[in-house]
mmCIF file of C-alpha atoms in Angstrom:
data_model
loop_
_atom_site.group_PDB
_atom_site.id
_atom_site.type_symbol
_atom_site.label_atom_id
_atom_site.label_comp_id
_atom_site.label_asym_id
_atom_site.label_seq_id
_atom_site.Cartn_x
_atom_site.Cartn_y
_atom_site.Cartn_z
ATOM 1 C CA MET V 1 104.315 82.253 79.086
ATOM 2 C CA SER V 2 101.103 84.295 79.303
ATOM 3 C CA ASP V 3 101.064 88.091 79.203
ATOM 4 C CA GLU V 4 99.926 88.176 82.821
ATOM 5 C CA SER V 5 102.862 85.993 83.906
ATOM 6 C CA GLN V 6 105.314 88.144 81.951
ATOM 7 C CA ILE V 7 103.864 91.311 83.493
ATOM 8 C CA ARG V 8 104.108 89.808 86.984
ATOM 9 C CA ASP V 9 107.762 88.956 86.262
ATOM 10 C CA THR V 10 108.424 92.556 85.161
ATOM 11 C CA VAL V 11 106.755 93.888 88.315
ATOM 12 C CA GLN V 12 108.889 91.530 90.423
ATOM 13 C CA THR V 13 112.052 92.728 88.648
ATOM 14 C CA TYR V 14 110.899 96.308 89.293
ATOM 15 C CA PHE V 15 110.626 95.637 93.010
ATOM 16 C CA GLU V 16 113.938 93.759 93.098
ATOM 17 C CA CYS V 17 115.719 96.698 91.433
ATOM 18 C CA MET V 18 114.804 98.862 94.425
ATOM 19 C CA TYR V 19 115.142 96.186 97.107
ATOM 20 C CA GLU V 20 118.593 95.115 95.868
ATOM 21 C CA SER V 21 119.742 98.616 94.755
ATOM 22 C CA SER V 22 120.374 97.199 91.270
ATOM 23 C CA ALA V 23 120.809 99.476 88.248
ATOM 24 C CA ASP V 24 120.835 96.412 85.974
ATOM 25 C CA LYS V 25 117.373 95.426 87.170
ATOM 26 C CA VAL V 26 116.127 99.020 86.732
ATOM 27 C CA HIS V 27 117.165 98.829 83.084
ATOM 28 C CA ALA V 28 115.618 95.354 82.740
ATOM 29 C CA ALA V 29 112.233 96.468 84.115
ATOM 30 C CA PHE V 30 111.907 99.891 82.456
ATOM 31 C CA HIS V 31 111.643 100.946 78.823
ATOM 32 C CA PRO V 32 114.570 103.287 77.966
ATOM 33 C CA ASN V 33 112.145 106.205 77.417
ATOM 34 C CA ALA V 34 110.234 105.687 80.678
ATOM 35 C CA LYS V 35 109.502 108.467 83.146
ATOM 36 C CA ILE V 36 109.232 108.108 86.912
ATOM 37 C CA THR V 37 107.124 110.826 88.545
ATOM 38 C CA GLY V 38 105.587 111.463 91.940
ATOM 39 C CA TYR V 39 105.532 113.483 95.123
ATOM 40 C CA LEU V 40 107.738 113.142 98.178
ATOM 41 C CA GLU V 41 107.736 115.453 101.209
ATOM 42 C CA ASP V 42 109.902 118.009 99.395
ATOM 43 C CA GLY V 43 107.689 118.208 96.303
ATOM 44 C CA LEU V 44 107.378 116.800 92.811
ATOM 45 C CA HIS V 45 110.103 114.473 91.529
ATOM 46 C CA GLU V 46 110.523 113.637 87.848
ATOM 47 C CA MET V 47 113.206 111.187 86.753
ATOM 48 C CA SER V 48 114.459 109.442 83.662
ATOM 49 C CA VAL V 49 115.364 105.760 83.837
ATOM 50 C CA ASP V 50 119.037 106.672 84.260
ATOM 51 C CA ASP V 51 118.167 109.127 87.061
ATOM 52 C CA PHE V 52 116.087 106.459 88.795
ATOM 53 C CA ALA V 53 118.870 103.874 88.393
ATOM 54 C CA GLY V 54 121.277 106.332 90.023
ATOM 55 C CA PHE V 55 118.858 106.971 92.891
ATOM 56 C CA VAL V 56 118.274 103.263 93.456
ATOM 57 C CA THR V 57 121.967 102.336 93.443
ATOM 58 C CA ALA V 58 122.772 105.178 95.865
ATOM 59 C CA GLN V 59 120.730 103.396 98.557
ATOM 60 C CA GLN V 60 123.601 101.646 100.340
ATOM 61 C CA PRO V 61 123.482 99.304 102.044
ATOM 62 C CA SER V 62 120.548 98.054 100.012
ATOM 63 C CA PRO V 63 117.170 97.551 101.682
ATOM 64 C CA LYS V 64 117.735 93.795 101.266
ATOM 65 C CA GLU V 65 121.101 93.990 103.051
ATOM 66 C CA LYS V 66 119.471 95.997 105.867
ATOM 67 C CA GLY V 67 116.701 93.416 106.243
ATOM 68 C CA ASP V 68 113.936 95.894 105.339
ATOM 69 C CA SER V 69 110.439 94.730 104.448
ATOM 70 C CA ASP V 70 110.157 93.045 101.055
ATOM 71 C CA ARG V 71 106.405 93.557 100.725
ATOM 72 C CA ILE V 72 104.917 94.223 97.319
ATOM 73 C CA ASP V 73 101.260 93.594 96.549
ATOM 74 C CA ILE V 74 99.607 93.853 93.162
ATOM 75 C CA VAL V 75 96.432 95.833 93.849
ATOM 76 C CA SER V 76 95.061 95.728 90.310
ATOM 77 C CA MET V 77 96.045 94.723 86.794
ATOM 78 C CA VAL V 78 94.364 95.525 83.488
ATOM 79 C CA ILE V 79 95.752 94.162 80.219
ATOM 80 C CA ALA V 80 94.551 95.423 76.830
ATOM 81 C CA GLY V 81 96.490 94.128 73.859
ATOM 82 C CA ASN V 82 100.048 95.437 74.089
ATOM 83 C CA ILE V 83 99.475 97.760 77.057
ATOM 84 C CA ALA V 84 98.826 97.133 80.727
ATOM 85 C CA ALA V 85 98.143 99.155 83.869
ATOM 86 C CA VAL V 86 99.246 97.736 87.209
ATOM 87 C CA GLN V 87 98.878 99.278 90.650
ATOM 88 C CA VAL V 88 101.209 97.993 93.334
ATOM 89 C CA ARG V 89 101.638 98.773 97.007
ATOM 90 C CA ASP V 90 105.165 98.341 98.282
ATOM 91 C CA ASP V 91 107.396 99.180 101.217
ATOM 92 C CA TYR V 92 110.590 101.058 100.353
ATOM 93 C CA LEU V 93 112.973 103.137 102.474
ATOM 94 C CA GLY V 94 110.633 103.076 105.452
ATOM 95 C CA MET V 95 107.634 104.319 103.461
ATOM 96 C CA THR V 96 104.613 102.643 101.902
ATOM 97 C CA PHE V 97 104.056 103.588 98.265
ATOM 98 C CA LEU V 98 101.154 103.162 95.892
ATOM 99 C CA ASP V 99 102.688 102.962 92.421
ATOM 100 C CA SER V 100 100.820 103.127 89.134
ATOM 101 C CA LEU V 101 102.840 101.304 86.484
ATOM 102 C CA ASN V 102 101.954 101.538 82.800
ATOM 103 C CA LEU V 103 103.566 98.791 80.758
ATOM 104 C CA LEU V 104 104.145 98.369 77.054
ATOM 105 C CA LYS V 105 104.779 95.140 75.151
ATOM 106 C CA SER V 106 107.389 95.561 72.443
ATOM 107 C CA ASP V 107 109.363 92.785 70.727
ATOM 108 C CA ASP V 108 107.525 90.256 72.937
ATOM 109 C CA GLN V 109 108.829 91.914 76.109
ATOM 110 C CA TRP V 110 106.822 93.806 78.726
ATOM 111 C CA THR V 111 108.544 96.877 80.205
ATOM 112 C CA ILE V 112 107.394 99.747 82.391
ATOM 113 C CA TYR V 113 106.865 102.844 80.257
ATOM 114 C CA ASN V 114 105.592 105.128 83.006
ATOM 115 C CA LYS V 115 105.622 105.080 86.796
ATOM 116 C CA LEU V 116 103.591 107.418 88.983
ATOM 117 C CA PHE V 117 104.149 107.086 92.714
ATOM 118 C CA HIS V 118 102.346 108.262 95.834
ATOM 119 C CA VAL V 119 103.552 107.956 99.430
ATOM 120 C CA GLU V 120 100.759 106.505 101.563
ATOM 121 C CA SER V 121 102.676 106.485 104.843
#
C-alpha cells in the first residue's frame, strides 16, 4: 500500500474515532506522544492522546448514533519522506472544523503526531 493510501486510512480512522466515540480508534490513529491543541469558544484547549480519548468517548450517544453529518474532506496533503501534513475539514458536534494533522511514519505505520484545530463555524 502506498504512503498516500496509508495516510488516508489513518485520517479515516481519525474521523471514525470522533464519529463513533471510540477510544480504541483514537489510540490507533494517534502516536502515543501526540498533542491535540486548538481554540474553542472558551479559549485554548491542549490535550494528550488519553485526554482526547476521554473527551471523544464522553460524547454519548455518539455522533454516528445521533445521525450527525459524517463529512470529512481532505483539503491538502504533503508527504516528505517519513512525515506528512494533512489539512481536513470535518463536521463534529454541530461545528465545522479545519484540522491540521502532522503525521509521522514509524515502524511502517503512519500516525498523527500533532493536531491543531480551528472552528470555522
